[in-house]
Amino acid sequence: MAAEDQPLGTLEELPQSYRDELRKLNLVPLWPSLRSLLPPKVPARQTSPTYWPYQSIKPLLMQAGDLTPIEKAERRVLVLANPGHGLEKMQASSAIYLGMQLLLPGEWAPSHRHTPNAVRMVVEGEGAWTTVDGERCQMSRGDLILTPTGLWHEHGHDGSDPVIWLDVLDLPLAHYLEVSYHLNGDRQNTKQSQGNRAYARAGVVPTPVFGRSGRRYPMLRYPWTDARAALQSLAEDQPDLEAVQVTYINPETGEDAENILGFHALMLRPGQTLTLPARSPAAVYHAIEGAARVAAGGQGFDLRSADTCCIPGYCATTLANLSGSEPAFLFVADESPLHRKLGVYEIRADEQPSMPSQS
Ligand code: GTQ
């Protein structure tokens, strides 16, 4: 019998008087809990594969628009909560928070800043904007807007129809670390610059002749038209490339756009089925255009436009385009920057454990 299969002593085997004495002194014996803290080969995960269809969310979000004025909500959001963690925890995975936010024409969600990092993936509607650090970022379908840790941000809406977007935050991690808090501010003065225009093309960046910009987050808006064009260009240039995927990065450093969560756009060619190896981070898939089946952990979800699902870490995942004639475009958020920084990032090409230190 391998050592890891040896049954260990239980709490019940210990005399009650001994247990009581330990409790009084805030002491706990390790061995009854050792296997659940350090399970064999694969971590225990509370994150369960979960699917949120947009067509079910939208009417309830619109109802929230009637029930709760923006002044009473500040952020009018329905949280996409993973039942594996318990709905009250309001988390999609251990580090990812997801919310669907509604802003009605003329509404304003006042300026604040907070320790968690956030991004917005615009789902529908035109005319809304998020001002981040003084830069007004227009919001159109598929655009990714960063509101990184500590930067002031507020949302407004000059259009005529409701605008809805998906919020992705590392709030569960910040909350767990006991570093989550916010500050309220005044309406921001806007600058001339607009979040993406200085970095409009890949491969060239502004040259700071008169000193560096010195900004940790130089690019705040990633238009969908550009990300989509990059994917199509990549797919055409490399017809044999299996995973047609781009990562949203900081164009000055080449590093992930934010510190903790990673953001990607992935294109499935017409009829394509793509199997991604099991990797340690949990991942969120959100359909920007087209329809795809996401299968992992014995479950499968058909994502149609604006549907979202969450897949726990350490699960091989198969993505299948449900159309034989149109590409499908997915937005992917995952915990990979966090795992890499912590040294726990792992790919299991053959589903076998491979501790990071061995590779
Ligand atoms: O828009 O600033 O879903 O502060 C949760 C917290 C959105 C926001 C959320 C937030 C925001």
mmCIF file of N, CA, C and O and ligand atoms in Angstrom, residues 75 77 97 99 101 112 114 120 153 155 165 167 169, ligand 1:
data_model
loop_
_atom_site.group_PDB
_atom_site.id
_atom_site.type_symbol
_atom_site.label_atom_id
_atom_site.label_comp_id
_atom_site.label_asym_id
_atom_site.label_seq_id
_atom_site.Cartn_x
_atom_site.Cartn_y
_atom_site.Cartn_z
ATOM 1 N N ARG A 75 -23.613 49.945 -8.297
ATOM 2 C CA ARG A 75 -23.326 49.057 -9.417
ATOM 3 C C ARG A 75 -24.483 48.056 -9.480
ATOM 4 O O ARG A 75 -24.676 47.269 -8.549
ATOM 5 N N VAL A 77 -25.711 44.965 -10.495
ATOM 6 C CA VAL A 77 -25.039 43.747 -10.953
ATOM 7 C C VAL A 77 -25.750 42.513 -10.426
ATOM 8 O O VAL A 77 -26.125 42.465 -9.256
ATOM 9 N N TYR A 97 -14.359 36.408 -9.763
ATOM 10 C CA TYR A 97 -15.722 36.901 -9.551
ATOM 11 C C TYR A 97 -16.269 37.312 -10.902
ATOM 12 O O TYR A 97 -15.553 37.935 -11.699
ATOM 13 N N GLY A 99 -19.771 39.184 -12.749
ATOM 14 C CA GLY A 99 -21.051 39.863 -12.552
ATOM 15 C C GLY A 99 -21.558 40.377 -13.875
ATOM 16 O O GLY A 99 -20.766 40.789 -14.733
ATOM 17 N N GLN A 101 -23.565 43.388 -15.414
ATOM 18 C CA GLN A 101 -23.924 44.739 -14.958
ATOM 19 C C GLN A 101 -24.781 45.447 -15.998
ATOM 20 O O GLN A 101 -24.492 45.392 -17.193
ATOM 21 N N HIS A 112 -15.172 55.423 -8.305
ATOM 22 C CA HIS A 112 -14.526 54.837 -7.133
ATOM 23 C C HIS A 112 -13.289 54.080 -7.582
ATOM 24 O O HIS A 112 -13.021 53.945 -8.769
ATOM 25 N N HIS A 114 -10.683 50.647 -6.131
ATOM 26 C CA HIS A 114 -10.593 49.591 -5.120
ATOM 27 C C HIS A 114 -9.381 48.723 -5.353
ATOM 28 O O HIS A 114 -8.757 48.776 -6.429
ATOM 29 N N ARG A 120 -14.003 44.709 -17.835
ATOM 30 C CA ARG A 120 -15.387 44.633 -18.363
ATOM 31 C C ARG A 120 -15.317 44.058 -19.759
ATOM 32 O O ARG A 120 -14.516 44.530 -20.578
ATOM 33 N N HIS A 153 -12.450 54.654 -11.484
ATOM 34 C CA HIS A 153 -13.309 54.321 -12.631
ATOM 35 C C HIS A 153 -14.767 54.637 -12.320
ATOM 36 O O HIS A 153 -15.218 54.526 -11.191
ATOM 37 N N HIS A 155 -18.802 54.694 -14.587
ATOM 38 C CA HIS A 155 -19.484 54.313 -15.818
ATOM 39 C C HIS A 155 -20.615 55.295 -16.098
ATOM 40 O O HIS A 155 -21.350 55.678 -15.195
ATOM 41 N N TRP A 165 -22.761 44.597 -19.500
ATOM 42 C CA TRP A 165 -21.421 44.026 -19.662
ATOM 43 C C TRP A 165 -21.136 43.019 -18.563
ATOM 44 O O TRP A 165 -21.806 42.979 -17.527
ATOM 45 N N ASP A 167 -18.579 41.813 -15.784
ATOM 46 C CA ASP A 167 -17.463 42.218 -14.924
ATOM 47 C C ASP A 167 -16.676 40.978 -14.533
ATOM 48 O O ASP A 167 -17.277 39.974 -14.115
ATOM 49 N N LEU A 169 -13.564 40.137 -11.938
ATOM 50 C CA LEU A 169 -12.691 40.686 -10.895
ATOM 51 C C LEU A 169 -11.954 39.559 -10.177
ATOM 52 O O LEU A 169 -12.441 38.412 -10.144
HETATM 53 O O1 GTQ B 1 -18.231 48.390 -11.893
HETATM 54 O O2 GTQ B 1 -16.860 49.106 -10.397
HETATM 55 O O3 GTQ B 1 -19.371 43.762 -10.568
HETATM 56 O O4 GTQ B 1 -16.784 47.879 -8.108
HETATM 57 C C1 GTQ B 1 -18.306 44.640 -8.654
HETATM 58 C C2 GTQ B 1 -17.658 45.686 -8.029
HETATM 59 C C3 GTQ B 1 -18.516 45.958 -10.640
HETATM 60 C C4 GTQ B 1 -17.640 48.255 -10.824
HETATM 61 C C5 GTQ B 1 -18.725 44.783 -9.947
HETATM 62 C C6 GTQ B 1 -17.423 46.867 -8.718
HETATM 63 C C7 GTQ B 1 -17.863 47.008 -10.032
#
